[in-house]
Structures are given as structure tokens and as C-alpha cells.
Short mmCIF file of C-alpha atoms in Angstrom, two decimals:
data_model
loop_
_atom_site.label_atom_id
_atom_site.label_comp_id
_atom_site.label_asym_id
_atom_site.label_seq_id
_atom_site.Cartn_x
_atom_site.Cartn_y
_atom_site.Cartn_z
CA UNK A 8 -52.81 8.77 39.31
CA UNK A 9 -55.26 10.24 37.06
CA UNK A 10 -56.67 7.06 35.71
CA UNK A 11 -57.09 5.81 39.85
CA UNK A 12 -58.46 9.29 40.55
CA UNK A 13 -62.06 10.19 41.40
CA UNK A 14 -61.75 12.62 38.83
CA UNK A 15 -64.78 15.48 38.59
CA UNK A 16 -64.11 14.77 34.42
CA UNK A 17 -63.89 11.40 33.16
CA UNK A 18 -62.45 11.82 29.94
CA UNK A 19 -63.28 8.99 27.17
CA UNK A 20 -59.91 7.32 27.37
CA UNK A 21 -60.49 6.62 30.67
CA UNK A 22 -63.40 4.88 30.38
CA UNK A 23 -63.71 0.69 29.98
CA UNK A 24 -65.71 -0.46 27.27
CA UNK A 25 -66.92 -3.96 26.11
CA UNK A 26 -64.45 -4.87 23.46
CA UNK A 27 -65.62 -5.55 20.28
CA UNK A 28 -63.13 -4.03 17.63
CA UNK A 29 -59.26 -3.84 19.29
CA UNK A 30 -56.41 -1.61 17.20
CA UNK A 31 -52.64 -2.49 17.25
CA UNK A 32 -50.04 0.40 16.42
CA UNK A 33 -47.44 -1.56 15.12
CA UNK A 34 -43.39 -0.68 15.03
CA UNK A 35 -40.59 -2.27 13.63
CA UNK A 36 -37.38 -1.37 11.64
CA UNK A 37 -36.93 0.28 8.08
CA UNK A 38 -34.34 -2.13 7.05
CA UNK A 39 -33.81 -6.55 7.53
CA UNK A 40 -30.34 -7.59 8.72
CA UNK A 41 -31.36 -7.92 12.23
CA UNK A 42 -31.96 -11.40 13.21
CA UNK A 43 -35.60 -12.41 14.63
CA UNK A 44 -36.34 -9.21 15.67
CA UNK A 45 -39.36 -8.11 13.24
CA UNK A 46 -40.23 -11.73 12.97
CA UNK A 47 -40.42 -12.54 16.73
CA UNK A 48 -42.35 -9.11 16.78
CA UNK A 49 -45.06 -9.80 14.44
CA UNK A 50 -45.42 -13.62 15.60
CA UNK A 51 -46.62 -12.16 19.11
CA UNK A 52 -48.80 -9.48 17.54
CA UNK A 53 -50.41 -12.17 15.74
CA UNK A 54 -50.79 -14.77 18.39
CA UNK A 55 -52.35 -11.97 20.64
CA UNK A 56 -54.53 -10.80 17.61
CA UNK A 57 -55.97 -14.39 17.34
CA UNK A 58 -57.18 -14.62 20.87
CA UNK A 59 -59.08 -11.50 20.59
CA UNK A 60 -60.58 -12.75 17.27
CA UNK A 61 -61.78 -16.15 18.87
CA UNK A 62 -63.60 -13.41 21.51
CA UNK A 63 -65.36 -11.97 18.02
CA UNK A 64 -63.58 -8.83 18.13
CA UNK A 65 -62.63 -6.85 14.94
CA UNK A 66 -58.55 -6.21 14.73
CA UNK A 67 -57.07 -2.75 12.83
CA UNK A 68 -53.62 -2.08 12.26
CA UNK A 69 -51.27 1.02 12.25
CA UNK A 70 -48.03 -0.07 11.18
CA UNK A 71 -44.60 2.46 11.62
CA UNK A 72 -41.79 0.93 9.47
CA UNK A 73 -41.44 -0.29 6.16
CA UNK A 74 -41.42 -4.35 7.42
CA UNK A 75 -44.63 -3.91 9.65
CA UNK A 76 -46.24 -2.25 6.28
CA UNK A 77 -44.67 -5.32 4.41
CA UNK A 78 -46.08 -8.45 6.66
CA UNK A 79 -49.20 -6.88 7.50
CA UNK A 80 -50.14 -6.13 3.74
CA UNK A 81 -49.81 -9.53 2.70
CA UNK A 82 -49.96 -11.59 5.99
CA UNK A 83 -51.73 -9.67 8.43
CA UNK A 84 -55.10 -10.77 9.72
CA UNK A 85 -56.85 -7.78 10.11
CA UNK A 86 -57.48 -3.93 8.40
CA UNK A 87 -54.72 -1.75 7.61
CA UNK A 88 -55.60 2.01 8.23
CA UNK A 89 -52.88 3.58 8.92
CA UNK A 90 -48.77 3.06 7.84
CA UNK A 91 -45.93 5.33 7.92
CA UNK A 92 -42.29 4.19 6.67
CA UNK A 93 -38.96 5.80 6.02
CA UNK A 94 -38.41 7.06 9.46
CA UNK A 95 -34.65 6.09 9.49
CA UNK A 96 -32.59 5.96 12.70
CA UNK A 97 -33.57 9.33 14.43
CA UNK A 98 -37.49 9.16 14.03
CA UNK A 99 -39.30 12.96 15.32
CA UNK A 100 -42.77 12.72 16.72
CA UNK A 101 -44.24 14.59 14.15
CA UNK A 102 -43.89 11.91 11.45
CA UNK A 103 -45.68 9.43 13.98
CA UNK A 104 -48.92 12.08 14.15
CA UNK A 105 -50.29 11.26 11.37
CA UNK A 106 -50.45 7.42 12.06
CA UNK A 107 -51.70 7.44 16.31
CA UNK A 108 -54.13 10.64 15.25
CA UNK A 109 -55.88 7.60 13.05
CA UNK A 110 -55.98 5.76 15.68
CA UNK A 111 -57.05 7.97 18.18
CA UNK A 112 -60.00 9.35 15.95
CA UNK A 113 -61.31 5.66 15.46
CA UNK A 114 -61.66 5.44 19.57
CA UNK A 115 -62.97 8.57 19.99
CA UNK A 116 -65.81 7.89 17.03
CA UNK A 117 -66.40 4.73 18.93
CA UNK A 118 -64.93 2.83 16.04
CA UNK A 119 -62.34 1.11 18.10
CA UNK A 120 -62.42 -0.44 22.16
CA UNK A 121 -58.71 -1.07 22.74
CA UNK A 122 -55.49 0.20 21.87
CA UNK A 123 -52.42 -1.47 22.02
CA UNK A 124 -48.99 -0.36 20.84
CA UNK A 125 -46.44 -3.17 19.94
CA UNK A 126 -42.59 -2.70 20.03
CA UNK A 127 -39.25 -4.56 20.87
CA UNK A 128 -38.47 -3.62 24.53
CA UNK A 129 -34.65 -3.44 25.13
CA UNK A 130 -33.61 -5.57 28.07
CA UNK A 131 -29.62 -5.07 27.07
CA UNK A 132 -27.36 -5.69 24.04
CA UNK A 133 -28.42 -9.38 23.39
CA UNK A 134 -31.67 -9.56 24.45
CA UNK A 135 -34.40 -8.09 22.97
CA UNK A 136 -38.07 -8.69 23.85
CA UNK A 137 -41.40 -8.39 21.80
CA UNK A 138 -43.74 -5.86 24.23
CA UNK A 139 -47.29 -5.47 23.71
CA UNK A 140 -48.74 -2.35 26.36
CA UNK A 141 -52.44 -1.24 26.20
CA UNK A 142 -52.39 2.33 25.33
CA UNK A 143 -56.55 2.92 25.70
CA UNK A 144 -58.81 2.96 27.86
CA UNK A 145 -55.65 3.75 30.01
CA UNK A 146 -54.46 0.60 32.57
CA UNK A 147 -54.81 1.34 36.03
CA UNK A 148 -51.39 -0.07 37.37
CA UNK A 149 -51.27 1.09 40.77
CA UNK A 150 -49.62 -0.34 43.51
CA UNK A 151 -51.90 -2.53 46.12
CA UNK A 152 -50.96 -0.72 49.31
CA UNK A 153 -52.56 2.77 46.80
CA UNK A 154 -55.59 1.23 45.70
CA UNK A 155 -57.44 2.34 48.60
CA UNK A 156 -56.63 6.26 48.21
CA UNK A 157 -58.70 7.71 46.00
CA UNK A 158 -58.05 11.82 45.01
CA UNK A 159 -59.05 14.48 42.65
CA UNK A 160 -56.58 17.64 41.02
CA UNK A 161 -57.52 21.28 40.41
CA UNK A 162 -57.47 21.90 37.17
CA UNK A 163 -56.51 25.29 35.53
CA UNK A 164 -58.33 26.49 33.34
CA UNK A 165 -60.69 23.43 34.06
CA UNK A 166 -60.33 19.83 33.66
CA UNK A 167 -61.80 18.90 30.41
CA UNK A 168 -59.50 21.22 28.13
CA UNK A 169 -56.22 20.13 30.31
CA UNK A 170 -57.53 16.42 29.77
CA UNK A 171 -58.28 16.66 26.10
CA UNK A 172 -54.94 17.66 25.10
CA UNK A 173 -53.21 16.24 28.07
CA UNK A 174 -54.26 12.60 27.59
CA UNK A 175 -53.34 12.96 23.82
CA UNK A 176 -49.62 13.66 24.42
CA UNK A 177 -49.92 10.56 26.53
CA UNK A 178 -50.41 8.21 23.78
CA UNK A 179 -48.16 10.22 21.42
CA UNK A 180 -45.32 10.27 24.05
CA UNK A 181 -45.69 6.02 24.49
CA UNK A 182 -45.87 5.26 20.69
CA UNK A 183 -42.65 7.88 20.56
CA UNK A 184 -40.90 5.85 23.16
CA UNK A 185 -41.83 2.68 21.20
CA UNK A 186 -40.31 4.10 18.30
CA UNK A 187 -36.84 4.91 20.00
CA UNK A 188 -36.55 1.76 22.06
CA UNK A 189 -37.39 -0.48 19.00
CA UNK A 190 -34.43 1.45 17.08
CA UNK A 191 -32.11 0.80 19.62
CA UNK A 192 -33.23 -2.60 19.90
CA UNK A 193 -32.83 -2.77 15.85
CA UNK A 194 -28.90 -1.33 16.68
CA UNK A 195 -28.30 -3.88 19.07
CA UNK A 196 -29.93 -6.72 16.87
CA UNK A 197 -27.82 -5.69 13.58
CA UNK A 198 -24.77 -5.36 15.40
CA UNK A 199 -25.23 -9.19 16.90
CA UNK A 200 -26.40 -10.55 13.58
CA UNK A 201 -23.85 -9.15 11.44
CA UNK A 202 -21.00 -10.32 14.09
CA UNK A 203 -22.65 -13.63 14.02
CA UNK A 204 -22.28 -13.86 10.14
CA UNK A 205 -18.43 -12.34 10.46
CA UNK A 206 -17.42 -15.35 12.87
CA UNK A 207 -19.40 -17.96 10.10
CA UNK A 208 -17.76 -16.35 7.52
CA UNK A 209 -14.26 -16.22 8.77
CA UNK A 210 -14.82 -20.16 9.85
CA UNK A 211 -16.20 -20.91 6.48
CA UNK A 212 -12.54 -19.35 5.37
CA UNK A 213 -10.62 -21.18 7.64
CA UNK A 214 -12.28 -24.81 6.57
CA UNK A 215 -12.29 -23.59 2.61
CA UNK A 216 -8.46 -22.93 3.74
CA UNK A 217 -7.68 -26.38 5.11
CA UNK A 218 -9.34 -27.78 1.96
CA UNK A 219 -6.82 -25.90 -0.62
CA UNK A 220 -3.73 -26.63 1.37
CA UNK A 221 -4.82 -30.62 1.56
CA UNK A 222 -5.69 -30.17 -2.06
CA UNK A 223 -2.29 -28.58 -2.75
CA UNK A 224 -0.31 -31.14 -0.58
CA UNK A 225 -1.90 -33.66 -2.42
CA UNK A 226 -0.76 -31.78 -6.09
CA UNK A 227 2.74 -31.58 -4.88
CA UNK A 228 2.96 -34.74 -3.36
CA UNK A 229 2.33 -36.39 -6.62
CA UNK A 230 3.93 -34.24 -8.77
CA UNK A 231 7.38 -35.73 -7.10
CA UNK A 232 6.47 -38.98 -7.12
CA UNK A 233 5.94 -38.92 -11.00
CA UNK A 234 9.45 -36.67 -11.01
CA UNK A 235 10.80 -39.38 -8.73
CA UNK A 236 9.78 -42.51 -10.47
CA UNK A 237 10.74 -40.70 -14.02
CA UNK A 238 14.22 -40.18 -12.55
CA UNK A 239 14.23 -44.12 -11.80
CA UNK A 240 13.30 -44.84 -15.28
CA UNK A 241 15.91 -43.39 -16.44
#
């Protein structure tokens, strides 16, 4: 509603700009052992990276998790200037601060034209899908039959300190959810992957099994015919 209001503030976040530098906060897990998750992840940060580069706009990174801080470092195409790691399997939202607050400083100095924030959407245990949502300016995803209302709030104590602060939890609140949905996402993968490799391994038992026992049929097999035919020497 705000950002399809005809607000009497307009804050900066709510404002279009022409693109030419675009910033990706990017999440993924602490740990491997979860299938194509990070990879699938990074692929589609890095295919929608590339189109914006072909437009000539400037890419920056801020990576949450030890294997966005990983790829990025050595693969990424783009600046790095922000990373936070180590936030384990209940993240708070005070260790992500740090990280969006870099982000958020760059757009408001004008140093940045679109935000994105880039996570692994839970659809349900087996499916998990790479999501890419534009945090700033903020997307104006009203409904068609709404378009043509247009309205305004009273603010208390006035608009532009409720906006300021308000707008901030905003982003903080979607790169939060991010982080929890991409956790339970990295749950769901792990617990997939490492049933996967329990089923291989138990078939690669089961064959190795068969082998021995032919290979010990074999041993036994002729080990009587030599007793049989020594007995017939005899």
C-alpha cells in the first residue's frame, strides 16, 4: 500500500532510478552435503547478474553464509562488500545488520540503483527453488482491480521519521525471512541427499555382497572337486 500510495513523503526507497550499479544480498548454507542447492542458487544469481552487465550496469555482492563467501571470492563476477558466515541453524537478525546496513548505505549514498536479495524458496520437502525478489526501490505488486485507488496515511509523529525507520525494518525483515527459509530449505536438501547416498550405499552393499558369495561358491566349489578327484586317485 505504501509504495501505491500518493504519499505526502516519498521516501528514497520508493523512488525508481535509472539502473546503473545493481547489489545482490546473497544467502546460502554454512555447511555442503545438500545436493544442488548452493549450486543451483549461485548459477541463477549469476545468469541474472550477466543480463544486467550486458545493460552496463555495475554488480556488488553481500554474501550470508560461508559457501556464498566461498564462490563469490573466487568465481563471482562482481565486488564483494559485504559477507557474514557462521550463522548456524538458528540465525538472529542482529548478525544479518551488519551485512543489509552495507547495503542499504550504498543506496542511500546513491552508490547502488537496485537491490535484490537471493535465497532458496521452500516449495515442500523435495523441492526447493532458487528466488531472486527486488528488495529496492520497493515493487509495486498490487492487484489490477487496486491500481486505480490511490490513498495517503496519517502519520504520527509525521511521515518522514515513521518512514525512515519503518522502511528499514522492511528490508531487514525480507533478508531475515531469506535467511530462515533458505535454512529450512538446507534441512530439507541434507535430509534428501544424505537418504539418497544411504539407498546407494546399501545397494553398493548388496552387489559387493553378491560378488563375495559368487566368489566364495566358486572357492568351495573347487576346493571339492580337487578333494574329489584326489579321493579318485587314490
Amino acid at each position: 500500500h505504501i509504495a501505491e500510495g500518493s504519499l505526502e513523503y516519498r521516501h528514497s526507497y520508493m523512488e525508481a532510478r535509472d539502473v546503473k550499479r545493481v547489489g545482490y544480498i546473497v544467502i546460502s548454507s554454512d555447511r555442503g552435503l545438500c545436493g544442488g542447492l548452493n549450486i543451483n542458487l549461485f548459477k541463477q544469481t549469476m545468469k541474472d547478474a550477466a543480463q544486467w552487465s550486458t545493460k552496463g550496469a555495475e554488480i556488488d555482492f553481500a554474501l550470508i553464509g560461508t559457501k556464498a563467501v566461498t564462490f563469490f571470492n573466487s568465481f563471482g563476477n562482481g565486488n564483494v562488500i559485504a559477507q557474514t558466515s557462521g550463522l548456524g541453524d538458528k540465525p538472529s537478525l542482529k548478525e544479518l545488520i551488519g551485512s543489509v546496513q552495507v547495503m542499504l548505505n550504498a543506496y542511500d549514498e546513491g552508490k547502488l540503483d537496485r537491490l535484490y536479495v537471493v535465497y532458496n524458496k521452500f516449495v515442500n520437502t523435495m523441492i526447493q527453488t532458487p528466488a531472486i525478489d527486488q528488495l529496492l526501490p520497493l515493487p509495486k505488486q498490487e492487484a489490477e482491480s487496486e491500481k486505480s485507488h490511490h490513498w495517503d496515511y496519517l502519520y504520527e509523529p509525521d511521515a518522514k521519521e515513521l518512514l525512515d525507520t519503518l522502511l528499514v525494518r522492511y528490508v531487514e525483515s525480507q533478508v531475515y525471512q531469506g535467511v530462515v527459509e533458505n535454512v529450512a530449505c538446507e534441512m530439507a536438501a541434507r535430509m534428501v541427499a544424505m537418504k539418497s547416498a544411504t539407498d546407494n550405499a546399501s545397494d553398493m552393499i548388496d552387489d559387493l555382497q553378491l560378488v563375495y558369495n559368487k566368489a566364495r561358491q566358486a572357492s568351495i566349489t573347487q576346493e571339492l572337486g580337487e578333494i574329489v578327484a584326489g579321493a579318485a586317485a587314490v
